[in-house]
mmCIF file of C-alpha atoms in Angstrom:
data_model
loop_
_atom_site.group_PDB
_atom_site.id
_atom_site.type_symbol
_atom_site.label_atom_id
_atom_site.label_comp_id
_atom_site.label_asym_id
_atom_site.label_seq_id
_atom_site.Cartn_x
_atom_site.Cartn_y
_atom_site.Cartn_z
ATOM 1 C CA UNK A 88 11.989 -6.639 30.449
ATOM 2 C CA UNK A 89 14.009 -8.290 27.961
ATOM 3 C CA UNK A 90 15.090 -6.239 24.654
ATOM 4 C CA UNK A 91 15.709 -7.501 21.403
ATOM 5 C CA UNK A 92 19.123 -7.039 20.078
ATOM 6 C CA UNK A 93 19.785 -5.220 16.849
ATOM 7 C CA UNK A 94 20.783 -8.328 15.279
ATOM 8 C CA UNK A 95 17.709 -10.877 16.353
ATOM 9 C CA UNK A 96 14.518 -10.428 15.164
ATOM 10 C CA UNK A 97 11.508 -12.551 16.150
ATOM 11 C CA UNK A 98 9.727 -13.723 12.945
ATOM 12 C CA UNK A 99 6.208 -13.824 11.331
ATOM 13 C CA UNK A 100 4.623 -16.625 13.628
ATOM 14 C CA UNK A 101 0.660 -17.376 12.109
ATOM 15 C CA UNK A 102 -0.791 -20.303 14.479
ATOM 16 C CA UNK A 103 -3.078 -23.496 12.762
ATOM 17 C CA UNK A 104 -5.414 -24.691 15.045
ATOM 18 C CA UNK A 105 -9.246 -26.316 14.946
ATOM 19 C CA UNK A 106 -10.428 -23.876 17.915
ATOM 20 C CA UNK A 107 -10.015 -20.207 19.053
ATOM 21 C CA UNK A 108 -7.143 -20.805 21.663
ATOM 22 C CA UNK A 109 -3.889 -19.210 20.810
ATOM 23 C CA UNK A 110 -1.369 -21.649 21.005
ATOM 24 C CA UNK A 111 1.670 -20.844 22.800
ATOM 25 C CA UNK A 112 4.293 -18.416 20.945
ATOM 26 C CA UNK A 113 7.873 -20.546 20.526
ATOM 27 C CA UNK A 114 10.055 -18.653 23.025
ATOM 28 C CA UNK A 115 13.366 -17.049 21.492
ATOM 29 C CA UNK A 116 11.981 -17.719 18.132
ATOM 30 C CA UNK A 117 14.787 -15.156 16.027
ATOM 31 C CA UNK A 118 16.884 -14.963 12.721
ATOM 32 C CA UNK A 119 19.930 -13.686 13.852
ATOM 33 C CA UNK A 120 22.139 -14.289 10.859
ATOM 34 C CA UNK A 121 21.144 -13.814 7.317
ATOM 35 C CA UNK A 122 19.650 -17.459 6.526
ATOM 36 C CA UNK A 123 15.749 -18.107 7.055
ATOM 37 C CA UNK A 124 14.482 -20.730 9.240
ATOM 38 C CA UNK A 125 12.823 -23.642 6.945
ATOM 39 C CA UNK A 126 10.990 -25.221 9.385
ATOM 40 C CA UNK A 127 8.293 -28.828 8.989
ATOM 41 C CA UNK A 128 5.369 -29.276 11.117
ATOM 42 C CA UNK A 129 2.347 -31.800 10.819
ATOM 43 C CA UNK A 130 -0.393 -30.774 12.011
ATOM 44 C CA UNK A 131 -3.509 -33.762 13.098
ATOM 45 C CA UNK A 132 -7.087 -32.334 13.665
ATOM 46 C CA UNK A 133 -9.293 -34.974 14.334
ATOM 47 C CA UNK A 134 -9.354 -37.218 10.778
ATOM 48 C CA UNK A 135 -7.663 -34.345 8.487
ATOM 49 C CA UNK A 136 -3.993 -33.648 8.095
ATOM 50 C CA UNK A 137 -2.059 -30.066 6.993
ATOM 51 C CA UNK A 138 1.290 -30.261 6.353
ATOM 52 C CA UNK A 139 2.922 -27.162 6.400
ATOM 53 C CA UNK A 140 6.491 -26.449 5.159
ATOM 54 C CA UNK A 141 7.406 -22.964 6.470
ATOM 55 C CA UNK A 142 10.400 -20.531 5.639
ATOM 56 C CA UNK A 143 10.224 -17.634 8.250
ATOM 57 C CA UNK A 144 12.664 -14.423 7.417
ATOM 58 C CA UNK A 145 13.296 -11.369 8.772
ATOM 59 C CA UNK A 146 10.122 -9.850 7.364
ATOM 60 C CA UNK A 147 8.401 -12.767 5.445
ATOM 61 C CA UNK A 148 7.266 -15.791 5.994
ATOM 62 C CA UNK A 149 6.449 -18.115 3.612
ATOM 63 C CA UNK A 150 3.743 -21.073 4.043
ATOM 64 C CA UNK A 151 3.092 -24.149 2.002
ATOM 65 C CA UNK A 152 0.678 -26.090 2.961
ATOM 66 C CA UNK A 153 -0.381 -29.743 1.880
ATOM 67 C CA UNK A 154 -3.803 -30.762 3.411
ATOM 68 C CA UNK A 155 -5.801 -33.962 3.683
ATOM 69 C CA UNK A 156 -9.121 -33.470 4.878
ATOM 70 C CA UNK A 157 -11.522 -36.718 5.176
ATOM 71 C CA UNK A 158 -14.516 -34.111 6.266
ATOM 72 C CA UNK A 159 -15.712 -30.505 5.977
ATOM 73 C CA UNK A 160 -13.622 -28.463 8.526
ATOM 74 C CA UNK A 161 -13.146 -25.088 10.070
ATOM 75 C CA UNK A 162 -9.390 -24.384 10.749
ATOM 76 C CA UNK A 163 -8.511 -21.221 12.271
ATOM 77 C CA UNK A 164 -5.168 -18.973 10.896
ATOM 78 C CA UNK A 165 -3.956 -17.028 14.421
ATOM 79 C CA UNK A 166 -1.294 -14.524 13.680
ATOM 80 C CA UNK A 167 1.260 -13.707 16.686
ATOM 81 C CA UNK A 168 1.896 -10.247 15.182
ATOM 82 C CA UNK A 169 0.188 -8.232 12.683
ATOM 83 C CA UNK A 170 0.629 -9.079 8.814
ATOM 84 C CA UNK A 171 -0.161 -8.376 5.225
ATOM 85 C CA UNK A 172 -1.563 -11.820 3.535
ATOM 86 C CA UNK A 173 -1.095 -12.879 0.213
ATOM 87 C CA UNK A 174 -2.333 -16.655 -0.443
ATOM 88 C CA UNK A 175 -3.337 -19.046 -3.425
ATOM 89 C CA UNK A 176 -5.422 -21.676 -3.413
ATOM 90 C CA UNK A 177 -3.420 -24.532 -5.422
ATOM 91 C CA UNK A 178 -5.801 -26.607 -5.446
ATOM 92 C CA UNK A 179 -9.457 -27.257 -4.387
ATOM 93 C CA UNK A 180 -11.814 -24.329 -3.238
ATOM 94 C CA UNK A 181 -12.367 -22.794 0.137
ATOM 95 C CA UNK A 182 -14.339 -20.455 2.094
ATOM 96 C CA UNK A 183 -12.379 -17.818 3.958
ATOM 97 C CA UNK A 184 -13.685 -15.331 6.748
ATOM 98 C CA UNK A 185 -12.221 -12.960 8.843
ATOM 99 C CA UNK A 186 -13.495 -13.970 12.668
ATOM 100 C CA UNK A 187 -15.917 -11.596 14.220
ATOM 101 C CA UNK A 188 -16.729 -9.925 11.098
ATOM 102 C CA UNK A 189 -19.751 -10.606 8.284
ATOM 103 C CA UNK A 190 -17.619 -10.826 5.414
ATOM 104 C CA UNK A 191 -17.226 -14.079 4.133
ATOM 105 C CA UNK A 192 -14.919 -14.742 1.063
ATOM 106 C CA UNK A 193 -15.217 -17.678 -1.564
ATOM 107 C CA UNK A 194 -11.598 -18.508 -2.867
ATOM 108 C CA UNK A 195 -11.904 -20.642 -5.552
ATOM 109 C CA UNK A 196 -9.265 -23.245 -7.354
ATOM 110 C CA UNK A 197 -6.304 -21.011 -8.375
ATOM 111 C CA UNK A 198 -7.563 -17.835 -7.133
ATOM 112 C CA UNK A 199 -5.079 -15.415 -4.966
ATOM 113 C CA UNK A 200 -5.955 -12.817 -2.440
ATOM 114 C CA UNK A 201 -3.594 -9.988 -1.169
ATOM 115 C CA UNK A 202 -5.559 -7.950 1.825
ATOM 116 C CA UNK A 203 -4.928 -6.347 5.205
ATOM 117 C CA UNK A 204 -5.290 -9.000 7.622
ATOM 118 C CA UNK A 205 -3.607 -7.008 10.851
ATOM 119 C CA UNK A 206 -3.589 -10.011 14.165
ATOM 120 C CA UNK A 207 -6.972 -10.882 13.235
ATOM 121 C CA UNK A 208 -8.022 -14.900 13.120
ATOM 122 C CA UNK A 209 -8.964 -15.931 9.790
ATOM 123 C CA UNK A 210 -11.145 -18.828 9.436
ATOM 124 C CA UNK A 211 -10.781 -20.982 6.805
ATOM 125 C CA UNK A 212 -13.448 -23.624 5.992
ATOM 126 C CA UNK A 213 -11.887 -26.973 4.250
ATOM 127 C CA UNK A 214 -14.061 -28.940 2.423
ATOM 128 C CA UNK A 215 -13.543 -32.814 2.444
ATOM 129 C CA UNK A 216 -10.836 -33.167 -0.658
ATOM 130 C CA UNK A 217 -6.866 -32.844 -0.689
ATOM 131 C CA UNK A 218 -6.394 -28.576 -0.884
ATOM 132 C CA UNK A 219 -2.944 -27.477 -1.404
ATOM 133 C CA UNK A 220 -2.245 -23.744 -0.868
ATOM 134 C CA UNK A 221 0.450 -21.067 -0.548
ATOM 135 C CA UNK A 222 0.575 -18.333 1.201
ATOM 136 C CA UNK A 223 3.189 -15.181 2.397
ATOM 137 C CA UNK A 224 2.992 -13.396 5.893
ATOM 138 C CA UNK A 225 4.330 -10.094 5.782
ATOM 139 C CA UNK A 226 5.192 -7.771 8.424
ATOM 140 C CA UNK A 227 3.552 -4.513 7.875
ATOM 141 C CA UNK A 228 6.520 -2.707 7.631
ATOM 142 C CA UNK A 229 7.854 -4.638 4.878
ATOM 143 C CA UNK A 230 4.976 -3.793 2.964
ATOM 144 C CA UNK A 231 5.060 0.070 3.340
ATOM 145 C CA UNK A 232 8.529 -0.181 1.645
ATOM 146 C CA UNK A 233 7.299 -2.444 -0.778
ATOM 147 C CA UNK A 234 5.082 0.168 -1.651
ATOM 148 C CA UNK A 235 7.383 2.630 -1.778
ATOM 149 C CA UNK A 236 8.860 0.620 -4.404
ATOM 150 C CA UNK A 237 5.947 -0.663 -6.800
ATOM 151 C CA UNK A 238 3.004 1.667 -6.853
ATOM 152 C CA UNK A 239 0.363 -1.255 -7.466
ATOM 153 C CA UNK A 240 0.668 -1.569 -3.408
ATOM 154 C CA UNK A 241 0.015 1.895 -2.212
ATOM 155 C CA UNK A 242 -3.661 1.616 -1.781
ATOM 156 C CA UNK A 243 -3.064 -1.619 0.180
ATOM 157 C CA UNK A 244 -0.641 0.256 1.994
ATOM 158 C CA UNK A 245 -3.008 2.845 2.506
ATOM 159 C CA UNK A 246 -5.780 0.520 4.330
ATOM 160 C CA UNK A 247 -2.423 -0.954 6.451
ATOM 161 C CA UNK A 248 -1.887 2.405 7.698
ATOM 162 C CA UNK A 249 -5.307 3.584 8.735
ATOM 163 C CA UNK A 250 -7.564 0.641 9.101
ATOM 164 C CA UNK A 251 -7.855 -2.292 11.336
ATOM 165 C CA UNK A 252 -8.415 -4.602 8.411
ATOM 166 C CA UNK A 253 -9.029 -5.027 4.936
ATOM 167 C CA UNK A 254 -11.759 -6.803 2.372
ATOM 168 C CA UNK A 255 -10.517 -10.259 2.141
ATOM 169 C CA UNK A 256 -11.703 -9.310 -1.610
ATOM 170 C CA UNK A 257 -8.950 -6.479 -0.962
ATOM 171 C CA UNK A 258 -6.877 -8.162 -4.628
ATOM 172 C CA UNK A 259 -8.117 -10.756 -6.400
ATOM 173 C CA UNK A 260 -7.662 -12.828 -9.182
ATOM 174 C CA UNK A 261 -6.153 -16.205 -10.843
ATOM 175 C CA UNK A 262 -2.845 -17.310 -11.407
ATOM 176 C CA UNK A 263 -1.432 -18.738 -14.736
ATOM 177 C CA UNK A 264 0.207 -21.593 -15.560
ATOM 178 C CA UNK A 265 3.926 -19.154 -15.748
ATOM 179 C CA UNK A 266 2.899 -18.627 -11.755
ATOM 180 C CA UNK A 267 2.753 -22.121 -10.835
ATOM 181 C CA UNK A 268 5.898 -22.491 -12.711
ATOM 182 C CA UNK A 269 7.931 -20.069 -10.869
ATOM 183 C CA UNK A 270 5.910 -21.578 -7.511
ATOM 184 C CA UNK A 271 7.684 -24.674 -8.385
ATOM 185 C CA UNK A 272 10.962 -23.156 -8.897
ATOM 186 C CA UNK A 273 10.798 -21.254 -6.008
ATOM 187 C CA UNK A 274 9.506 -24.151 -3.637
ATOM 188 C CA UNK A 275 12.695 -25.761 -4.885
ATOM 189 C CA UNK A 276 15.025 -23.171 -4.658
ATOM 190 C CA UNK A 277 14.402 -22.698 -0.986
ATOM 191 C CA UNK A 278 14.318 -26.197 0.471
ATOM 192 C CA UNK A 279 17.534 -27.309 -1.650
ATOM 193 C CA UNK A 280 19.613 -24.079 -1.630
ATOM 194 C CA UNK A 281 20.217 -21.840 1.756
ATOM 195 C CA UNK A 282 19.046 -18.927 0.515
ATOM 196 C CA UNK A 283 19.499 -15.750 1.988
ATOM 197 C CA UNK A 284 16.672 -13.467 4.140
ATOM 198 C CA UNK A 285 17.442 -10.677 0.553
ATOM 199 C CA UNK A 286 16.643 -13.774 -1.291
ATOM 200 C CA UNK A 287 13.437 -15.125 0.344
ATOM 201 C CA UNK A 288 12.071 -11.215 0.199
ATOM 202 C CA UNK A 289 13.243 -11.018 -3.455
ATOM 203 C CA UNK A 290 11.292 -14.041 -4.440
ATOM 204 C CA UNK A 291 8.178 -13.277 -2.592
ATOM 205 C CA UNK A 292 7.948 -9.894 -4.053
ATOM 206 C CA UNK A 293 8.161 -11.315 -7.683
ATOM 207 C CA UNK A 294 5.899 -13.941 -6.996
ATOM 208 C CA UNK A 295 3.228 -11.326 -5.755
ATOM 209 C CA UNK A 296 3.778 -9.168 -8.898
ATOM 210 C CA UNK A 297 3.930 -11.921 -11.196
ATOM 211 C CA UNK A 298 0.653 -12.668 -9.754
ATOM 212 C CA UNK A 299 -0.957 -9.185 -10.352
ATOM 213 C CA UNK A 300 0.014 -9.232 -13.715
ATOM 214 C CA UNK A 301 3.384 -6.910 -13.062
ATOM 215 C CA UNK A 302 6.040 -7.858 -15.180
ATOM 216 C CA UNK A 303 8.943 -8.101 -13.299
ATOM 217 C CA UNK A 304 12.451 -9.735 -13.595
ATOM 218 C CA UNK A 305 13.834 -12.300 -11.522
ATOM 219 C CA UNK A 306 17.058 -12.466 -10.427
ATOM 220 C CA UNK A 307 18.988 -15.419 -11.625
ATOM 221 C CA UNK A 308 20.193 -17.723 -8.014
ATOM 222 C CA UNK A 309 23.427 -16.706 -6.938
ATOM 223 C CA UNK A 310 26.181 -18.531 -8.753
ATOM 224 C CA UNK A 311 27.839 -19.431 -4.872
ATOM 225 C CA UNK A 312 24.559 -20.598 -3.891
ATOM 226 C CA UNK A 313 25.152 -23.328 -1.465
ATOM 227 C CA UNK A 314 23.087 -26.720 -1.027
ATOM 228 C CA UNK A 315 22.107 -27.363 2.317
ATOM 229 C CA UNK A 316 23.891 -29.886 4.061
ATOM 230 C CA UNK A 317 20.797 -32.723 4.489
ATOM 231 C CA UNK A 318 18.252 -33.694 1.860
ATOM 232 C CA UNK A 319 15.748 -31.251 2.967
ATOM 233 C CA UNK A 320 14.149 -31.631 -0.258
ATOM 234 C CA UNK A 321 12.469 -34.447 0.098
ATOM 235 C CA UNK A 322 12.623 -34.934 3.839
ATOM 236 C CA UNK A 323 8.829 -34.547 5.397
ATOM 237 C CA UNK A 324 7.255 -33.760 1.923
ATOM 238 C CA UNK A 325 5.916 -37.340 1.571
ATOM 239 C CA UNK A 326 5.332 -40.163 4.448
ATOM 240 C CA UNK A 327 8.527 -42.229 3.712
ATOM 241 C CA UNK A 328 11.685 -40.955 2.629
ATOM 242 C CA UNK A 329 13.032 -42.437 -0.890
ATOM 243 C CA UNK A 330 14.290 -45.958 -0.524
ATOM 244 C CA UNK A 331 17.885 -47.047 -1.535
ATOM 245 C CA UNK A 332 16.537 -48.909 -4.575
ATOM 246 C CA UNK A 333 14.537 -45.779 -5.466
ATOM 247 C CA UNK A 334 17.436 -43.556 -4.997
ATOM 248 C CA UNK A 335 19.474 -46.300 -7.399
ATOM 249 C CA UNK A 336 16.807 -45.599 -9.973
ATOM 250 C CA UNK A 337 16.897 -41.811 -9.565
ATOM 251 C CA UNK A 338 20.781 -42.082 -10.551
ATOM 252 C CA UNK A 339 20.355 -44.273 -13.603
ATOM 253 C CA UNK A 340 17.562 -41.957 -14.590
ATOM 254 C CA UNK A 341 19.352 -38.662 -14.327
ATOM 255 C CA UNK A 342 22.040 -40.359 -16.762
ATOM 256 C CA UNK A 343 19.747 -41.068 -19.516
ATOM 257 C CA UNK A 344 17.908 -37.613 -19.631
ATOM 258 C CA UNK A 345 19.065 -34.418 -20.058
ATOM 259 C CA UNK A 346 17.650 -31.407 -17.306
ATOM 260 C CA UNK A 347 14.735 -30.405 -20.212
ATOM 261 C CA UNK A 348 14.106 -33.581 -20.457
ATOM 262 C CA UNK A 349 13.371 -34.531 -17.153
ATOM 263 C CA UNK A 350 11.788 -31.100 -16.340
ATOM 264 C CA UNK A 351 8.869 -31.809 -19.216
ATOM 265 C CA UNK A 352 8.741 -35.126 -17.947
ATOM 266 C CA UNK A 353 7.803 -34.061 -14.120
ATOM 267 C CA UNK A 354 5.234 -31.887 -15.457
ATOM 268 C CA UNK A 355 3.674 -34.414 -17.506
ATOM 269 C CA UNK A 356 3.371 -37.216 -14.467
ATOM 270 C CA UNK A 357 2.213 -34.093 -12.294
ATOM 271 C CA UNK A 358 -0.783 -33.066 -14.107
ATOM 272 C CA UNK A 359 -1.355 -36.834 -14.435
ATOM 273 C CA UNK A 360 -1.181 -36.747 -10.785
ATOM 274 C CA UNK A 361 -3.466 -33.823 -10.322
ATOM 275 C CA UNK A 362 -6.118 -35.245 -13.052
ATOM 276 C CA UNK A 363 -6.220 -38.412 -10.468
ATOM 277 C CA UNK A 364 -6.496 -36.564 -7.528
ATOM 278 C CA UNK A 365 -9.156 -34.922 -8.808
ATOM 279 C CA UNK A 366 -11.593 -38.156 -10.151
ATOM 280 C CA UNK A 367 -10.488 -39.296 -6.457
ATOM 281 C CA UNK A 368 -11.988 -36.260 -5.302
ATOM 282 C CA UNK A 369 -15.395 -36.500 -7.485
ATOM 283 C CA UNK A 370 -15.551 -40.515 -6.981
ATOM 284 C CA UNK A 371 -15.361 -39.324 -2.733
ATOM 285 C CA UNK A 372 -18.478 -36.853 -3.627
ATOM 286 C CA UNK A 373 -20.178 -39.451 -5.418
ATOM 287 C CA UNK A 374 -19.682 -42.074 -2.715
ATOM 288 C CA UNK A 375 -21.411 -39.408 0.146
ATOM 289 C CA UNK A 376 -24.312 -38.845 -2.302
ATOM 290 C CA UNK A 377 -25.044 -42.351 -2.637
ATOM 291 C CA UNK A 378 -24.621 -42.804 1.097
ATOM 292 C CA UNK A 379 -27.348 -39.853 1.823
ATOM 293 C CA UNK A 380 -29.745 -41.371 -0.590
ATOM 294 C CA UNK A 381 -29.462 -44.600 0.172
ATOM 295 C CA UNK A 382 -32.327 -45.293 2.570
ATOM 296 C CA UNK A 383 -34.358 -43.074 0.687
ATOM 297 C CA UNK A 384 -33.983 -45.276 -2.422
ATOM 298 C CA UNK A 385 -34.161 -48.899 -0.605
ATOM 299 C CA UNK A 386 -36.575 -47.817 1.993
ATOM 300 C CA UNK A 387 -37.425 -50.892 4.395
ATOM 301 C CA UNK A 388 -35.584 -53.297 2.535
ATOM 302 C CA UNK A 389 -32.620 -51.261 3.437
ATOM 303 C CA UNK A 390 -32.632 -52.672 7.133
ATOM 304 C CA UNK A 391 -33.844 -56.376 5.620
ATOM 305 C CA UNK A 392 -30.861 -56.424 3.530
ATOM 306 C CA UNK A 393 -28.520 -55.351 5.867
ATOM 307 C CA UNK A 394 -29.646 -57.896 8.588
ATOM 308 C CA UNK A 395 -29.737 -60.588 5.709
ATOM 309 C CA UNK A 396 -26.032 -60.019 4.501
ATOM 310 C CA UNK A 397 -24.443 -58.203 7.735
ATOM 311 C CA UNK A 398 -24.095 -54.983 6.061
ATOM 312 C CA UNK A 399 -23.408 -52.108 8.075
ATOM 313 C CA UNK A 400 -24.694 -48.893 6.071
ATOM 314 C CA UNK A 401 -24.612 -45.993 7.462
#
């Protein structure tokens, strides 16, 4: 039997898949320094896409996931080891469920949820839009100190050291526009900086509070904070990397505006961004309603038309 060292630790591992089947665990999967793993995986289920950008430390890992799904689908959440789940649902809504059990939870557009979810499957069920969620694995353990800590967590802690599981409904509630805003500093903390395991654990913690409605203070990042040596901000986060020409822009740019400048400037084109996304989304609706109603509307001349022109309506 092999033991683990004192100084390795296997991290957080939670499994996407479109079926039941476990996938097989990564083998020697440990942190054995101080600096968490951040790791990029795409994964393809039939027409949909998830991209997932995770950062596994000692005792957290941390999930962000970017999803593209052409029609509604079940994708199952398969945890190697037992952990405490916190999640938000950026954007879009979702139905969650614990597998094998009746509960089934409805996690709407901006809505978080902190519960007990132990090595229990959780299914999610996608609808056909463009979700984006986070979400933070903790290892049990971790948590019992956290509560130790910050009362708000000790009835949590509580279920995680009696029960098998928790209410998916366990902590609820929606974030404000201040959470997003540390979500985006925090997303770009970790894939520019190497942050340390203290660091990752530090920033989940507030982010979880923050969430609650805890008031909490943030440590500033560490003034011998060091980049990481490849552009691992921007690597995998879109389908081509920026072009030469693009990156020439991006220089003459950063000339002409100061950081508050260009900071209230990314904010405006995102919300643009997420206003289009979202008549993309309704206009996608709109198009499968007209679709479904279609024969019923034309009747016959639904078949004469389509032989008459070469239509193919489905």
């Amino acid at each position: 039997m092999n033991s683990e060292s004192a100084d390795q630790h296997p991290v957080i591992q939670v499994f996407l898949s479109d079926t039941m089947d476990t996938p097989t665990q990564l083998s020697n999967f440990y942190l054995s320094d101080r600096e968490p793993i951040f790791h990029f995986q795409e994964h393809v289920f039939d027409n949909s896409i998830i991209k997932c950008h995770d950062l596994y430390g000692r005792n957290i890992t941390a999930r962000f996931s970017n999803c593209l799904i052409e029609d509604k689908k079940k994708i199952y959440a398969i945890p190697a080891q037992p952990v405490v789940t916190f999640r938000i649902e950026l954007f879009a809504d979702c139905l969650t469920d614990l597998v094998k059990e009746q509960h089934q939870s409805r996690c709407d557009e901006l809505q978080f949820q902190l519960f007990w979810q132990n090595d229990r499957a959780l299914e999610y069920i996608l609808p056909p839009t463009e979700p984006d969620y986070l979400e933070l694995y903790i290892r049990p353990s971790h948590f019992l100190n956290m509560a130790d800590r910050h009362p708000i967590f000790r009835e949590l802690a509580m279920e995680v050291a009696t029960e098998s599981e928790s209410s998916l409904d366990f902590s609820v509630g929606i974030v404000d526009q201040q959470v997003l805003s540390f979500i985006d500093a925090m997303f770009h903390e970790v894939t520019i900086y190497q942050v340390s395991d203290q660091r990752l654990s530090h920033l989940s913690e507030c982010l979880i509070l923050q969430s609650i409605g805890i008031s909490v203070e943030v440590e500033p990042l560490p003034k011998n904070a060091v980049k990481r040596p490849y552009d691992s901000a921007f690597v995998n986060l879109e389908d081509e990397v920026f072009s030469e020409e693009q990156n020439n822009s991006l220089k003459i740019i950063s000339r002409c505006y100061s950081r508050k400048q260009l900071i209230d400037k990314f904010y405006e084109y995102k919300q643009e961004y997420l206003e289009l996304k979202a008549d993309r989304v309704r206009h996608s609706a709109l198009e499968q309603e007209v679709k479904v109603c279609y024969r019923q509307v034309m009747g016959d001349s639904a078949d004469l038309l389509r032989h008459t022109f070469g239509w193919h309506c489905s």
